[in-house]
XYZ file of C-alpha atoms in Angstrom:
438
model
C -5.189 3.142 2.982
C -8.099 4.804 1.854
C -11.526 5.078 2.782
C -12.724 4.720 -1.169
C -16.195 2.668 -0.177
C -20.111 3.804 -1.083
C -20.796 5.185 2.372
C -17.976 5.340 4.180
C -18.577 7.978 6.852
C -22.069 6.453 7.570
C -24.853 3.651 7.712
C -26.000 1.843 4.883
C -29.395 2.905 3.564
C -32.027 0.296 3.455
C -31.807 -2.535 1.744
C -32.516 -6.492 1.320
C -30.620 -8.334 4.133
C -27.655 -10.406 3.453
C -27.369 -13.828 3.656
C -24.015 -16.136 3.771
C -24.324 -17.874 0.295
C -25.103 -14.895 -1.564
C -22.530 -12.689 0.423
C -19.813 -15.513 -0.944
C -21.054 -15.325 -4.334
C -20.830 -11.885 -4.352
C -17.115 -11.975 -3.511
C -16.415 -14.670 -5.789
C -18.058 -12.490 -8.352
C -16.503 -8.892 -7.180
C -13.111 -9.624 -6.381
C -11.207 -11.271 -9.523
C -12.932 -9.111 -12.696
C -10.864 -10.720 -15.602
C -9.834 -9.519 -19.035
C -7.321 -8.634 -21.075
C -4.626 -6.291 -18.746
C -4.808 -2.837 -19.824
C -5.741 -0.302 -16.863
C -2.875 0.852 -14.537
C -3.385 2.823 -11.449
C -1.306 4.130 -8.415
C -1.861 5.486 -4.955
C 0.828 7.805 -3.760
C 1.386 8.593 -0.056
C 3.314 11.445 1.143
C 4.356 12.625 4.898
C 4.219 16.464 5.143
C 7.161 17.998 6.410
C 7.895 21.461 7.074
C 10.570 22.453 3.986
C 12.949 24.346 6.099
C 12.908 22.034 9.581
C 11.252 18.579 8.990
C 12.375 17.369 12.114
C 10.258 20.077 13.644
C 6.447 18.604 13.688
C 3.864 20.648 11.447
C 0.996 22.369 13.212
C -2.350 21.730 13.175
C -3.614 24.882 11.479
C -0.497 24.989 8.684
C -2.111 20.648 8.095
C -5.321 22.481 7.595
C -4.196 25.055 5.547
C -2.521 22.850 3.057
C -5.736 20.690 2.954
C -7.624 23.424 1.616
C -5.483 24.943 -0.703
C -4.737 21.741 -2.149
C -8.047 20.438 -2.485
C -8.621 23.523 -4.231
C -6.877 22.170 -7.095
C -8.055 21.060 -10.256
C -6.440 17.480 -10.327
C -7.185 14.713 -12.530
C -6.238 12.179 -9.627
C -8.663 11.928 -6.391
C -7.016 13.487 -3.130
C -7.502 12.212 0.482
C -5.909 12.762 3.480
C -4.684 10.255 6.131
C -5.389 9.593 9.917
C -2.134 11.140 10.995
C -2.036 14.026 7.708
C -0.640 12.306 4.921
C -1.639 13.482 1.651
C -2.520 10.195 -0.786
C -3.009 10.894 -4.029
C -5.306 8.238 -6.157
C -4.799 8.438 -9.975
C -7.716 8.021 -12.182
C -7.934 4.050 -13.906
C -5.587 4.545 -16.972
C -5.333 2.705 -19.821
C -1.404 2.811 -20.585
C 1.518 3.070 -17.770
C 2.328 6.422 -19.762
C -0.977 7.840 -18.977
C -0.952 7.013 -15.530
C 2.734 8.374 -15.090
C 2.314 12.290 -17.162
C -1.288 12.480 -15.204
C -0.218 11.666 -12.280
C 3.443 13.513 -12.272
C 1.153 17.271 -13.840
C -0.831 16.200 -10.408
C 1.986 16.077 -7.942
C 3.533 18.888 -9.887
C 0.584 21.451 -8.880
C 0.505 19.767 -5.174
C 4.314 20.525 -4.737
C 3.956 23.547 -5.902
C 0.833 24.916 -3.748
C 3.094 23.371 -0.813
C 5.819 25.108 -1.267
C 3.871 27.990 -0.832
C 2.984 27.098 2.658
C 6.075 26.344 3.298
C 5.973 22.385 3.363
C 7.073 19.741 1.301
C 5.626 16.229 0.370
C 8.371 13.740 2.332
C 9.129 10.442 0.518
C 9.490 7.929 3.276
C 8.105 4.854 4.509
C 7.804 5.261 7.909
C 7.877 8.945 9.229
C 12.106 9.204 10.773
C 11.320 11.614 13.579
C 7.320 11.765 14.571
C 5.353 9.654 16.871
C 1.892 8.978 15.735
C -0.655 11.924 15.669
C -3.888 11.425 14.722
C -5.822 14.559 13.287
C -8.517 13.172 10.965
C -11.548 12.556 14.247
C -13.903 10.889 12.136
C -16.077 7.642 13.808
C -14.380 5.310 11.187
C -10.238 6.222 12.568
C -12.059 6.113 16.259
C -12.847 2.586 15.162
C -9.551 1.319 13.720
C -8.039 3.049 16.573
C -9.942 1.289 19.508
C -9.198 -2.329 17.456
C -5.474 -1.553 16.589
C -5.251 -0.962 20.290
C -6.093 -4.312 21.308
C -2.901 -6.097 19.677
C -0.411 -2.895 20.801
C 0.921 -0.002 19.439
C 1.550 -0.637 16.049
C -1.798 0.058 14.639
C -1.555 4.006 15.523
C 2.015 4.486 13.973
C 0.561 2.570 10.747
C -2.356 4.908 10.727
C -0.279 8.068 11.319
C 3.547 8.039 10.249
C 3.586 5.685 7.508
C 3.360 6.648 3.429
C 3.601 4.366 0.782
C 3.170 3.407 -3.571
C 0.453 1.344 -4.509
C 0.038 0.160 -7.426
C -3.504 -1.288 -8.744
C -3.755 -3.759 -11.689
C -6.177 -5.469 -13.584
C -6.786 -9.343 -12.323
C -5.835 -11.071 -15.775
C -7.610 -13.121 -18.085
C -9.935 -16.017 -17.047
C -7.712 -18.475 -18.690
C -4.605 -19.567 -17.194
C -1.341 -18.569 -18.882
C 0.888 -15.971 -17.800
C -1.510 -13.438 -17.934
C -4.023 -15.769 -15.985
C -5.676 -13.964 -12.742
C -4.774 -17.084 -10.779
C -1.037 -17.082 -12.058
C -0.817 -13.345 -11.141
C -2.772 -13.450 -7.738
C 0.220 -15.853 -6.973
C 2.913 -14.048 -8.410
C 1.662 -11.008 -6.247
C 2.825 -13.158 -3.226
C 6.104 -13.763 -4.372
C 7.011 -10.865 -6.180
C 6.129 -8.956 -3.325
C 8.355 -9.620 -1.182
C 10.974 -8.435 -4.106
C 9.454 -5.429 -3.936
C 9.263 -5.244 -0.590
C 13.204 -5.425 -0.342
C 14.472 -3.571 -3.350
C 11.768 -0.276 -2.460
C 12.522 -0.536 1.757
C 12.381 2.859 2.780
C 12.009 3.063 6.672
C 14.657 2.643 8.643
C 14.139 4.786 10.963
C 11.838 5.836 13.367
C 11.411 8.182 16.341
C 14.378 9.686 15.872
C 16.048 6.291 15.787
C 17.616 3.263 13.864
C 15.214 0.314 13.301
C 16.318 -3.372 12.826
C 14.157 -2.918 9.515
C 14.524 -1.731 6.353
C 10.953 -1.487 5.810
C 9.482 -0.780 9.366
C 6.692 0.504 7.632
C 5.938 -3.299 6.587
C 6.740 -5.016 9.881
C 4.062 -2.585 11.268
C 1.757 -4.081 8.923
C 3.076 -7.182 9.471
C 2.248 -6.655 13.410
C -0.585 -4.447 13.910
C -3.599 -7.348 13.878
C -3.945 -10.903 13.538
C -5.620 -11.331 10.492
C -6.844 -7.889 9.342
C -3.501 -7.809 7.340
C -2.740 -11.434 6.508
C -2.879 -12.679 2.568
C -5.653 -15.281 2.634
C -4.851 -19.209 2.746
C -2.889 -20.424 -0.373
C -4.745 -23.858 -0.361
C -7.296 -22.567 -1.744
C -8.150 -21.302 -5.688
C -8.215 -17.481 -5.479
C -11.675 -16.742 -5.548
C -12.771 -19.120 -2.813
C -9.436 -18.076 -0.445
C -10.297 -14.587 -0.666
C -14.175 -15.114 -0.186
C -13.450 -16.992 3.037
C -10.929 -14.975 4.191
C -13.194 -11.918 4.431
C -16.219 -13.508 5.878
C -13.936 -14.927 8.440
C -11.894 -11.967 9.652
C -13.550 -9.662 12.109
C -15.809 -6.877 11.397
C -13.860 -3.593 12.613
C -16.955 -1.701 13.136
C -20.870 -1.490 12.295
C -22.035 1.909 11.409
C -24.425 3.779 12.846
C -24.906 7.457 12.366
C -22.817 9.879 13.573
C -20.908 7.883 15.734
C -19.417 6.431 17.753
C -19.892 3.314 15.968
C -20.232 -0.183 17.665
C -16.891 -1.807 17.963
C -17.350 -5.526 18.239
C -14.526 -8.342 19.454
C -14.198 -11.508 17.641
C -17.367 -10.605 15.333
C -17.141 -12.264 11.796
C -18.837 -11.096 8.840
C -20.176 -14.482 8.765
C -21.383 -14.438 12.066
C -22.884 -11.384 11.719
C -24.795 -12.748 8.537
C -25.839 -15.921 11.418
C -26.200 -13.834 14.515
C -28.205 -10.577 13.097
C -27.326 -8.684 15.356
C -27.425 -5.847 16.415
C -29.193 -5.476 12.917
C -28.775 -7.700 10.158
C -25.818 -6.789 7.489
C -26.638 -5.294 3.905
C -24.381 -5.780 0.701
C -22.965 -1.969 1.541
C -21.778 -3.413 4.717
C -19.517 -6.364 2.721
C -18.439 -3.302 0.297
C -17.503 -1.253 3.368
C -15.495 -4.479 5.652
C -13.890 -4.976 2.726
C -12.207 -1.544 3.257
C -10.987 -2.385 6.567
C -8.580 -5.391 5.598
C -5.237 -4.582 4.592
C -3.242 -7.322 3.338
C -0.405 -6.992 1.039
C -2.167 -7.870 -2.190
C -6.108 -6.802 -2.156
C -8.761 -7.832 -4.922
C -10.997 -5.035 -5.305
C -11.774 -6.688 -8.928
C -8.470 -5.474 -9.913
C -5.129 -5.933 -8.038
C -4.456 -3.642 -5.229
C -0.219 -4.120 -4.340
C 0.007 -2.424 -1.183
C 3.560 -3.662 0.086
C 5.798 -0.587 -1.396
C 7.701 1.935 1.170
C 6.869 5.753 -0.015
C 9.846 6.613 -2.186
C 12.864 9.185 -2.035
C 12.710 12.084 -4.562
C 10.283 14.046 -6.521
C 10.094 10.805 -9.218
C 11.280 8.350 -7.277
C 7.349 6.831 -7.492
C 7.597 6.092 -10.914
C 9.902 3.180 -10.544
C 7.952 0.894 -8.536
C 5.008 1.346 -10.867
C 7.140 1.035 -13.979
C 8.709 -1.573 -12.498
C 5.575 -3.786 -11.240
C 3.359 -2.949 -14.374
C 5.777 -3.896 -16.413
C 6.036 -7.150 -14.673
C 2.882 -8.065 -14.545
C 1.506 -6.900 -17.953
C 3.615 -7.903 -19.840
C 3.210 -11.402 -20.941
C 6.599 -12.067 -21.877
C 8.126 -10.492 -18.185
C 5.319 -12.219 -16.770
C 6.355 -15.864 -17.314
C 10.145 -15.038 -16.983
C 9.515 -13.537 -13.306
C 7.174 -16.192 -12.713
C 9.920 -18.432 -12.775
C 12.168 -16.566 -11.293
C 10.266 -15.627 -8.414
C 8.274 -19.370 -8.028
C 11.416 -20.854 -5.825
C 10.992 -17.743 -3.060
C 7.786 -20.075 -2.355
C 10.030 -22.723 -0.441
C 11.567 -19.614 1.675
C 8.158 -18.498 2.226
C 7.082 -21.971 3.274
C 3.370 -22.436 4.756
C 2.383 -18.816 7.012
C 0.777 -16.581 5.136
C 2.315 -13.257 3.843
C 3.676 -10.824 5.181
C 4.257 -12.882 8.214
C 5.976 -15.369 6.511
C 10.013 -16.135 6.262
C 10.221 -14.597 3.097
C 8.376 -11.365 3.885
C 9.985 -10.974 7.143
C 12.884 -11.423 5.611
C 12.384 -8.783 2.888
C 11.185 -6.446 5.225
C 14.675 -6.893 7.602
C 17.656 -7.271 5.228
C 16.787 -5.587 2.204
C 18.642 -7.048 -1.015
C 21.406 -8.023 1.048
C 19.656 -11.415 1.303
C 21.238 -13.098 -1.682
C 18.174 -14.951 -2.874
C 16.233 -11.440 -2.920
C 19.162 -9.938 -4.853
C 19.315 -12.137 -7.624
C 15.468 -12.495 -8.117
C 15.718 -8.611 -7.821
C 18.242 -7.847 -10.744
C 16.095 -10.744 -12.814
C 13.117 -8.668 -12.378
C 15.072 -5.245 -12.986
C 16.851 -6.864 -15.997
C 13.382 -8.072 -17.442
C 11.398 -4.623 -16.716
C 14.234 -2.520 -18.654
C 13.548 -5.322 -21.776
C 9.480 -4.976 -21.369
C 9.093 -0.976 -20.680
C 9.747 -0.569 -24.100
C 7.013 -2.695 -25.220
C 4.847 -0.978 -22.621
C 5.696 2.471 -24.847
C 7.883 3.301 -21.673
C 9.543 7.327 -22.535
C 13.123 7.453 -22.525
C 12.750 8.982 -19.294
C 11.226 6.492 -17.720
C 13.551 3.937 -18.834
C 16.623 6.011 -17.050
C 15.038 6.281 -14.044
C 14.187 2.690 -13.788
C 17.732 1.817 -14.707
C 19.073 4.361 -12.606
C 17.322 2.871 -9.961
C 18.697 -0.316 -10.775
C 22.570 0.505 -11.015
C 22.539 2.476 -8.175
C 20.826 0.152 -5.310
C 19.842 -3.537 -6.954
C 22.916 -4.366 -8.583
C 24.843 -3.494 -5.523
C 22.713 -5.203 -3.005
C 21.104 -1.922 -1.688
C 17.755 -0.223 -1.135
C 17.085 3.433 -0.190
C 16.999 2.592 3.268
C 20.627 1.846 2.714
C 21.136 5.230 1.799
C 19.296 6.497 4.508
C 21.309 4.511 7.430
C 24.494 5.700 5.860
C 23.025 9.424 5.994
C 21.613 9.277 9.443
C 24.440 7.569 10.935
C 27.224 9.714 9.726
C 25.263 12.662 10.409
C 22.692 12.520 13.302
C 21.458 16.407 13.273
C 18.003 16.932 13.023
C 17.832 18.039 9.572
C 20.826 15.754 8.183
C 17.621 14.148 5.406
C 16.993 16.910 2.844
C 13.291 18.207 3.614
C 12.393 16.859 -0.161
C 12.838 13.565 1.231
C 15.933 13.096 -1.371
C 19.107 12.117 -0.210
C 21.872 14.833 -0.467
C-alpha cells in the first residue's frame, strides 16, 4: 500500500471541476492501457525486526534511524515507509523479469546491508507473529484511513501496521482478446489469485499466537471494509466494472491542507461529483481515491496483484514474481493456466473476491485444499516450462523449482513451515530474525 498519487499529502491545486461522465471516461480510459506485455514491476514489503531479539519491538528512534540511513541510499527502486514502519520497496517499470529481479535484488542488497548496521533485519512475513499494530507514520492521510478502518473494527489498524507483502505489477494486455487479451487477464487475475494466495500464505500467526489462517494477512483484507477492498462486479466488461466500482465506493477523505482532513460516511465519488460539496471534486481527486481502494487486483493502467503474503528468506520474493510474470506473459502459460484455473470460478461462485469461497478458502487451508493443489502444481509445472522463454537465469529457475518441490508438490505453503516451527518451539525467538526458517 503506497501512497504513489500526484499530491498525496495535500489538496489539489486548482483546476476545472469534475463532472460524472467525464470522470467515467477517464477511468475507462486510465485504468486498462493495452499493448503488447513487456514491463514487469514489484513492490516488496518488509517488517523490521531487531536481528538479535525480533520478538522484542523496535524503538521509535532505532525506526527513525534506519529511515534515514536508508533513504540515504542510492537505489534504483523508490523507497517508502508504511503506517506501522514497514519498509516497501517499489522497483522502477522494467522491461524484462531479469531486469526487474538483478535491480531490484543490488537494491535490497544495499538495504540489508545498511540494516545490519543498525542492528535490524528486513522480516519476511505476512502478518507481523508477535506485534500489535503501531502506527508511527502521523500524517493527515493514515489519520484518515485510521478513523474509517475504525468504523468496521479492528482489522484496518493491524492491516496498516503489521502486515508486509509482494506485489507484482503487470501490463493490462493487448486490446484484442486472446490469451494475452486485457479482458482474459483481468479475469485470470481473479482466479489465479487465489492460487497464489494459497501456495505464498505466510501468516499464521499473530500476537504471539496461532491463527485459523494461513494468510491472516489476507483475511484482514478480506475484513477490514465493505467495499474499499472488494474486486469490482464480474457482470460487467472490465472497463465499465472497474469505472463503477470506484465512483461507487466511498471517498475515504477530502483534502484540505494540513489536516485534519474531512472524513465523510457513506460519501461516493459520484455523489460528490452530484452533491459538490463541501467543494466540488477535481481530476487529482479521482487520481488520489483511487489510492485508497485496495482490492486484490488494481488497474492503475497496468495490473497491480496485491494478494501475495511477504516471503521467507533473503530471495524468497523472487518466486512469486517469477512465478506470476511468467504466467501471465507468457502467451503459451497464459492459455494453459487459463484453463486450468477457469473451473476455480464455480468454487468462487457469485461474491466478489477476496470474500468469496474460493478466496476464503485460499486464505484458510493453504494447498491442502485439493482443488488449489492441483491448479497449483499446473501453474508451477507451466512457469518452470515458460521462465526459460522469459530468459529466466539458472538461478532463478532453482529457486522457483525449489520452491515448488519443497511446499506445492507436497501440499504445503510457508505458513506450514512456520506452524511446525512455532508449535514445536514456542520461545520468543524460535523464527530466525532473517525471517528464514532454521
Amino acid at each position: 500500500m503506497s501512497t504513489d498519487a500526484p499530491g498525496a499529502h495535500g489538496p489539489p491545486g486548482q483546476a476545472t471541476p469534475l463532472g460524472e461522465g467525464e470522470a467515467e471516461d477517464l477511468l475507462r480510459c486510465i485504468c486498462f492501457k493495452t499493448g503488447p506485455p513487456r514491463i514487469v514491476g514489484v513492490e516488496l514489503e518488509w517488517l523490521l525486526h531487531d536481528r538479535d531479539r525480533p520478538h522484542v519491538p523496535v524503538a521509535h528512534h532505532r525506526l527513525d534511524a534506519a529511515a534515514k540511513a536508508v533513504g540515504a541510499l542510492p537505489l534504483n527502486a523508490a523507497l517508502t515507509f508504511e503506517p506501522g514502519g514497514q519498509l516497501e520497496l517499489s522497483s522502477r517499470p522494467a522491461d524484462s523479469l531479469m531486469t526487474c529481479i538483478n535491480d531490484t535484488a543490488a537494491d535490497l542488497a544495499a538495504v540489508r546491508d545498511t540494516l545490519d548496521r543498525l542492528g535490524l533485519v528486513p522480516a519476511g512475513f505476512g502478518v507481523d507473529p508477535w506485534h500489535p499494530p503501531r502506527r508511527l507514520l502521523r500524517q493527515p492521510r493514515y489519520d484518515a484511513m485510521e478513523t474509517v478502518f475504525d468504523r468496521s473494527g479492528p482489522a484496518g489498524r493491524a492491516m496498516m501496521c503489521t502486515t508486509a507483502s509482494v506485489q507484482v505489477c503487470l501490463d493490462a494486455g493487448e486490446e484484442e482478446p486472446g490469451p494475452l487479451g486485457y479482458g482474459r487477464r483481468w479475469q485470470l487475475s481473479h482466479l489465479l489469485g487465489a492460487v497464489l494466495v494459497a501456495a505464498f500464505a505466510n501468516s499464521p500467526f499473530r500476537l504471539g499466537r496461532p491463527a485459523p489462517w494461513r494468510s491472516t494477512r489476507q483475511s484482514l483484507w478480506a475484513d477490514l471494509d465493505p467495499l474499499r477492498t472488494l474486486a469490482p462486479s464480474g457482470h460487467l466488461p472490465p472497463r465499465d466494472a472497474w469505472a463503477a466500482h470506484v465512483l461507487d465506493t466511498p471517498v475515504m477523505c477530502i483534502r484540505g491542507g494540513e489536516g485534519p482532513w474531512a472524513v465523510p460516511e457513506g460519501l461516493t465519488f459520484r455523489d460528490w461529483i452530484r452533491r459538490g460539496d463541501p467543494r466540488r471534486p477535481v481530476r487529482a481527486d479521482l487520481d488520489y481515491h483511487i489510492t485508497t481502494l485496495f482490492p486484490p487486483v488494481r488497474p492503475r493502467g497496468h495490473l497491480e496483484l496485491r494478494m501475495i503474503d511477504a516471503q521467507p528468506g533473503e530471495d524468497g520474493w523472487l518466486v512469486p514474481l517469477a512465478v506470476t510474470t511468467a504466467l501471465f506473459d507468457d502467451p503459451e502459460a497464459a492459455e494453459t493456466v487459463y484453463r486450468t484455473v477457469k473451473p476455480l470460478a464455480e468454487t468462487a461462485g457469485p461474491p466478489a473476491a477476496p470474500r468469496n469461497p474460493l478466496w476464503a478458502g485460499a486464505a484458510r487451508d493453504g494447498l491442502t485444499d485439493p482443488e488449489l493443489r492441483a491448479a497449483a502444481v499446473t501453474c508451477f509445472d507451466l512457469a518452470l516450462e515458460a521462465l526459460p522463454r522469459r530468459g529466466a537465469t539458472e538461478t532463478v529457475l532453482e529457486a522457483v523449482a525449489g520452491f515448488r518441490d519443497r511446499y506445492v508438490a507436497r501440499g504445503r505453503c510457508p505458513a506450514d513451515d512456520l506452524r511446525d516451527l512455532l508449535t514445536t518451539d514456542r520461545r520468543p525467538g524460535s523464527v530466525h530474525p532473517k525471517g528464514t526458517l532454521s
